[in-house]
XYZ file of C-alpha atoms in Angstrom:
306
model
C -11.223 -10.279 25.259
C -9.722 -10.214 21.777
C -5.996 -9.614 21.257
C -3.889 -8.733 18.228
C -2.228 -12.143 18.227
C -5.623 -13.780 17.675
C -6.394 -11.647 14.614
C -6.172 -13.117 11.105
C -6.459 -11.249 7.814
C -7.721 -12.792 4.568
C -8.677 -11.547 1.124
C -10.205 -12.731 -2.139
C -10.337 -10.869 -5.444
C -13.805 -9.806 -6.546
C -15.091 -10.403 -10.063
C -17.801 -7.779 -9.559
C -17.027 -4.631 -7.587
C -18.375 -4.788 -4.050
C -19.654 -8.371 -4.323
C -17.956 -11.252 -2.479
C -17.577 -14.210 -4.869
C -19.718 -17.276 -4.214
C -17.794 -20.033 -2.396
C -14.919 -17.601 -1.967
C -11.439 -18.976 -1.314
C -9.938 -16.456 1.091
C -6.127 -16.330 1.214
C -4.375 -15.344 4.427
C -2.127 -12.289 4.209
C 0.598 -11.858 6.860
C 0.288 -8.301 8.142
C 1.886 -6.303 10.936
C -1.145 -4.103 11.526
C -4.238 -2.526 10.032
C -6.502 0.458 10.642
C -9.193 -0.678 8.214
C -12.593 0.588 9.329
C -15.830 2.356 8.457
C -16.319 6.123 8.544
C -19.577 8.033 8.100
C -20.617 11.554 7.303
C -23.428 12.843 9.480
C -25.985 15.632 9.536
C -28.091 17.149 12.272
C -31.148 19.336 12.515
C -30.550 23.082 12.769
C -34.104 23.781 13.894
C -34.144 26.537 16.516
C -35.745 25.301 19.737
C -36.492 27.032 23.013
C -35.000 24.095 24.937
C -31.716 24.437 22.936
C -31.685 20.716 22.097
C -30.672 18.938 18.885
C -33.804 17.074 17.851
C -32.519 15.015 14.914
C -29.199 13.428 13.940
C -28.690 11.170 10.932
C -26.033 9.057 9.273
C -24.986 10.105 5.783
C -22.628 8.700 3.191
C -20.130 6.120 4.370
C -16.947 4.497 3.183
C -14.319 2.028 4.292
C -10.736 3.196 4.588
C -7.486 2.653 6.430
C -3.991 1.229 6.137
C -2.739 -2.325 5.760
C 0.845 -2.755 6.960
C 3.097 -5.675 6.100
C 6.679 -6.798 5.822
C 7.792 -7.564 2.283
C 7.824 -11.373 2.289
C 8.552 -13.474 -0.766
C 5.328 -13.785 -2.819
C 3.174 -13.392 0.325
C 1.881 -9.952 -0.657
C 2.420 -10.079 -4.428
C -1.340 -9.784 -4.962
C -1.342 -6.546 -2.972
C 1.681 -5.226 -4.854
C -0.054 -5.805 -8.194
C -3.314 -4.212 -7.054
C -1.590 -1.179 -5.547
C 0.177 -0.285 -8.816
C -2.746 -1.339 -11.068
C -0.488 -3.866 -12.781
C -0.264 -7.541 -13.664
C 2.576 -9.948 -12.922
C 3.968 -11.195 -16.244
C 7.031 -13.445 -16.324
C 7.940 -12.271 -12.796
C 7.758 -8.609 -13.824
C 5.198 -6.114 -12.554
C 4.670 -2.658 -14.032
C 2.483 0.199 -12.895
C -0.460 0.307 -15.278
C -4.231 0.543 -15.621
C -5.629 -2.795 -14.361
C -7.982 -2.205 -11.427
C -8.819 -4.838 -8.823
C -11.161 -4.911 -5.872
C -11.148 -7.336 -2.966
C -13.366 -8.687 -0.263
C -11.352 -8.718 2.959
C -12.182 -10.955 5.901
C -10.875 -10.225 9.375
C -11.160 -13.050 11.898
C -10.947 -12.385 15.629
C -10.410 -15.999 16.603
C -11.076 -15.687 20.347
C -14.624 -14.394 19.824
C -17.499 -16.870 19.857
C -20.106 -17.157 17.115
C -22.529 -15.224 19.317
C -20.007 -12.369 19.462
C -19.616 -12.317 15.654
C -15.899 -13.031 15.185
C -15.749 -11.987 11.506
C -15.705 -8.637 9.744
C -16.309 -8.752 5.991
C -15.229 -5.734 3.936
C -16.338 -5.397 0.321
C -15.151 -3.310 -2.602
C -11.646 -2.750 -1.232
C -9.216 -1.067 -3.637
C -5.648 -0.043 -2.858
C -5.198 3.676 -3.319
C -1.573 4.081 -2.194
C 1.504 1.981 -1.600
C 4.476 3.151 0.444
C 7.717 1.152 0.675
C 10.532 2.151 3.014
C 14.126 0.932 3.109
C 16.679 1.763 5.752
C 20.001 0.570 7.073
C 18.371 -1.479 9.831
C 15.537 -3.989 9.826
C 13.360 -5.559 7.177
C 11.618 -3.794 4.319
C 8.084 -2.667 5.092
C 5.110 -1.782 2.919
C 1.990 0.199 3.786
C -1.111 0.004 1.602
C -3.888 2.573 1.929
C -7.327 1.161 1.128
C -10.644 2.609 -0.022
C -13.765 0.456 0.159
C -17.522 0.181 -0.078
C -18.976 -1.572 2.981
C -18.414 -3.733 6.054
C -20.527 -6.059 8.151
C -20.022 -8.273 11.210
C -20.703 -11.994 10.756
C -21.194 -14.896 13.130
C -19.872 -17.386 10.561
C -18.016 -17.522 7.273
C -19.874 -16.481 4.111
C -21.682 -19.444 2.549
C -19.240 -21.850 0.918
C -16.180 -19.810 1.843
C -12.873 -21.463 2.717
C -9.721 -20.118 4.369
C -6.231 -20.801 3.050
C -3.358 -20.321 5.488
C -0.023 -18.831 4.424
C 3.271 -20.356 5.534
C 5.648 -18.249 7.613
C 8.271 -16.713 5.322
C 11.177 -14.446 6.366
C 10.974 -10.903 5.039
C 13.448 -9.330 2.653
C 15.985 -6.824 3.911
C 18.617 -4.496 2.482
C 21.707 -5.998 4.120
C 22.345 -8.018 0.963
C 20.746 -5.454 -1.329
C 22.067 -2.729 -3.541
C 20.990 0.744 -4.648
C 21.899 2.048 -8.084
C 21.436 5.623 -9.284
C 21.878 6.617 -12.884
C 23.011 3.055 -13.605
C 25.883 3.147 -11.096
C 26.189 1.528 -7.683
C 25.355 4.020 -4.921
C 27.235 2.870 -1.837
C 26.406 5.941 0.295
C 22.605 5.606 0.478
C 21.163 5.799 3.992
C 17.460 5.544 3.219
C 15.103 5.195 0.309
C 11.349 5.304 0.187
C 8.624 5.856 -2.342
C 4.862 6.292 -2.484
C 2.642 5.555 -5.460
C -0.776 7.204 -5.321
C -3.656 6.140 -7.568
C -6.029 9.019 -6.845
C -8.984 6.742 -6.048
C -11.981 8.689 -4.731
C -15.492 7.495 -3.784
C -18.503 8.466 -5.914
C -21.780 8.903 -4.075
C -25.193 9.008 -5.726
C -28.694 9.916 -4.586
C -30.486 6.949 -3.079
C -27.508 5.181 -1.491
C -25.130 5.797 1.389
C -22.436 3.624 -0.235
C -20.096 4.548 -3.059
C -20.438 3.145 -6.536
C -17.168 2.113 -8.218
C -14.769 4.933 -7.267
C -13.013 7.155 -9.775
C -9.276 6.814 -10.330
C -6.684 9.457 -11.129
C -3.106 9.573 -12.358
C -0.384 7.192 -11.194
C 1.688 9.585 -9.088
C 5.046 8.233 -7.909
C 7.108 10.260 -5.452
C 9.920 9.351 -3.112
C 13.003 10.390 -1.177
C 16.610 9.259 -1.399
C 18.957 9.922 1.519
C 22.738 9.859 0.998
C 25.887 10.819 2.850
C 27.204 14.097 1.438
C 30.495 13.243 -0.269
C 30.235 15.239 -3.500
C 27.817 17.289 -5.603
C 27.046 14.616 -8.209
C 23.443 14.079 -7.099
C 22.814 17.660 -6.041
C 23.874 18.894 -9.469
C 21.219 16.685 -11.038
C 18.703 18.647 -8.988
C 20.388 21.998 -9.690
C 20.416 21.342 -13.441
C 17.022 19.646 -13.703
C 18.527 16.428 -15.075
C 16.541 13.230 -15.404
C 17.873 10.099 -13.733
C 16.791 6.672 -12.497
C 16.987 4.559 -9.358
C 16.817 0.844 -8.679
C 17.190 -1.147 -5.502
C 17.319 -4.845 -4.691
C 16.113 -6.619 -1.552
C 16.886 -10.228 -0.630
C 15.486 -12.607 1.982
C 17.639 -15.059 4.000
C 16.841 -17.840 1.511
C 18.128 -15.812 -1.430
C 14.826 -14.784 -3.029
C 15.028 -11.269 -4.398
C 12.873 -8.307 -5.382
C 14.261 -5.597 -7.638
C 12.412 -2.274 -7.774
C 13.133 0.202 -10.565
C 12.127 3.824 -11.001
C 13.249 4.160 -14.630
C 12.732 7.893 -15.003
C 12.715 10.597 -12.336
C 13.603 14.159 -11.528
C 14.840 15.370 -8.163
C 12.644 18.086 -6.684
C 14.891 19.164 -3.829
C 18.162 18.600 -2.034
C 20.428 20.508 0.341
C 23.254 19.551 2.729
C 21.732 20.762 5.996
C 24.057 20.882 8.993
C 22.899 20.258 12.549
C 25.005 18.971 15.414
C 28.369 17.275 14.946
C 27.450 14.154 12.967
C 27.768 13.223 9.319
C 25.940 15.385 6.786
C 23.086 13.611 5.014
C 21.418 15.015 1.910
C 17.731 14.259 1.448
C 16.678 14.247 -2.204
C 12.927 14.085 -2.877
C 12.023 12.967 -6.385
C 9.115 12.737 -8.810
C 8.732 9.579 -10.869
C 7.933 10.070 -14.552
C 6.837 7.924 -17.471
C 9.720 6.069 -19.079
C 9.034 6.028 -22.807
C 11.265 2.963 -23.119
C 9.501 0.937 -20.415
C 6.020 2.423 -20.779
C 5.644 2.940 -17.033
C 6.945 4.847 -14.005
C 7.608 1.799 -11.786
C 8.856 -1.754 -12.340
C 9.083 -4.551 -9.763
C 10.895 -7.781 -10.643
C 11.073 -10.957 -8.573
C 13.717 -13.654 -8.789
C 13.475 -16.927 -6.889
C 16.604 -18.480 -5.456
C 18.102 -20.984 -7.885
């Protein structure tokens, strides 16, 4: 019997879409869960028969998809962050851009024997969405939604492949963090989350059940800011259609820090709903926009402890 605690998750960047590199050096990624798997379209015969039976059923196009969930640990998922925003780390700064990456992902179920095929190898994996959530309790979490080409079960590692373990690193949290809105400290924030969608969609062709390199759409950044209702300053930005910006910092127990900036946004909603006897919280959904100054809609900076 295989258990979650015996599951390991590795990846390597592909140089050619859907092809695992020769002598691949797979890097372990610490995750909290995954739903990565294969789905298929199917078709069946509609021939009318006197016995009322379905006489033919066939597999059709197929694709890999699912979520990869992780805690935001210092540099442990930086490769995923870059891929999910189509960016490149430069001098510890990452911006949403146009650079596409695909990965081969290896899942190892360590309690299975070679005869039971303990490995699953996924190819052509691209990250379509990233969602990051911050709250007043717990560590910061990230969810990556993947789109891929194929998967197969293996009894052993791909030829020449090696596995590189990742050291245990504490995740960042918001207890020592800060949220700024419009350039000013926002000390009444209760939650903050955002999703960046890349619009990646499979492309199927005659003669193959697998996708060729998928298409990609616009970089669409949306999110929600929750605050205690103490004045109309933020609501009036929504009422008046004003542009603003948000940034938030997250620090791990060792002092390493990530700073995430949404340099240009517009609020798309907001109202002080009342229910029960507790504090009133205003939920403000927003749409991220291109910052002409920064040339992007999202910036992530990392700063190691001195």
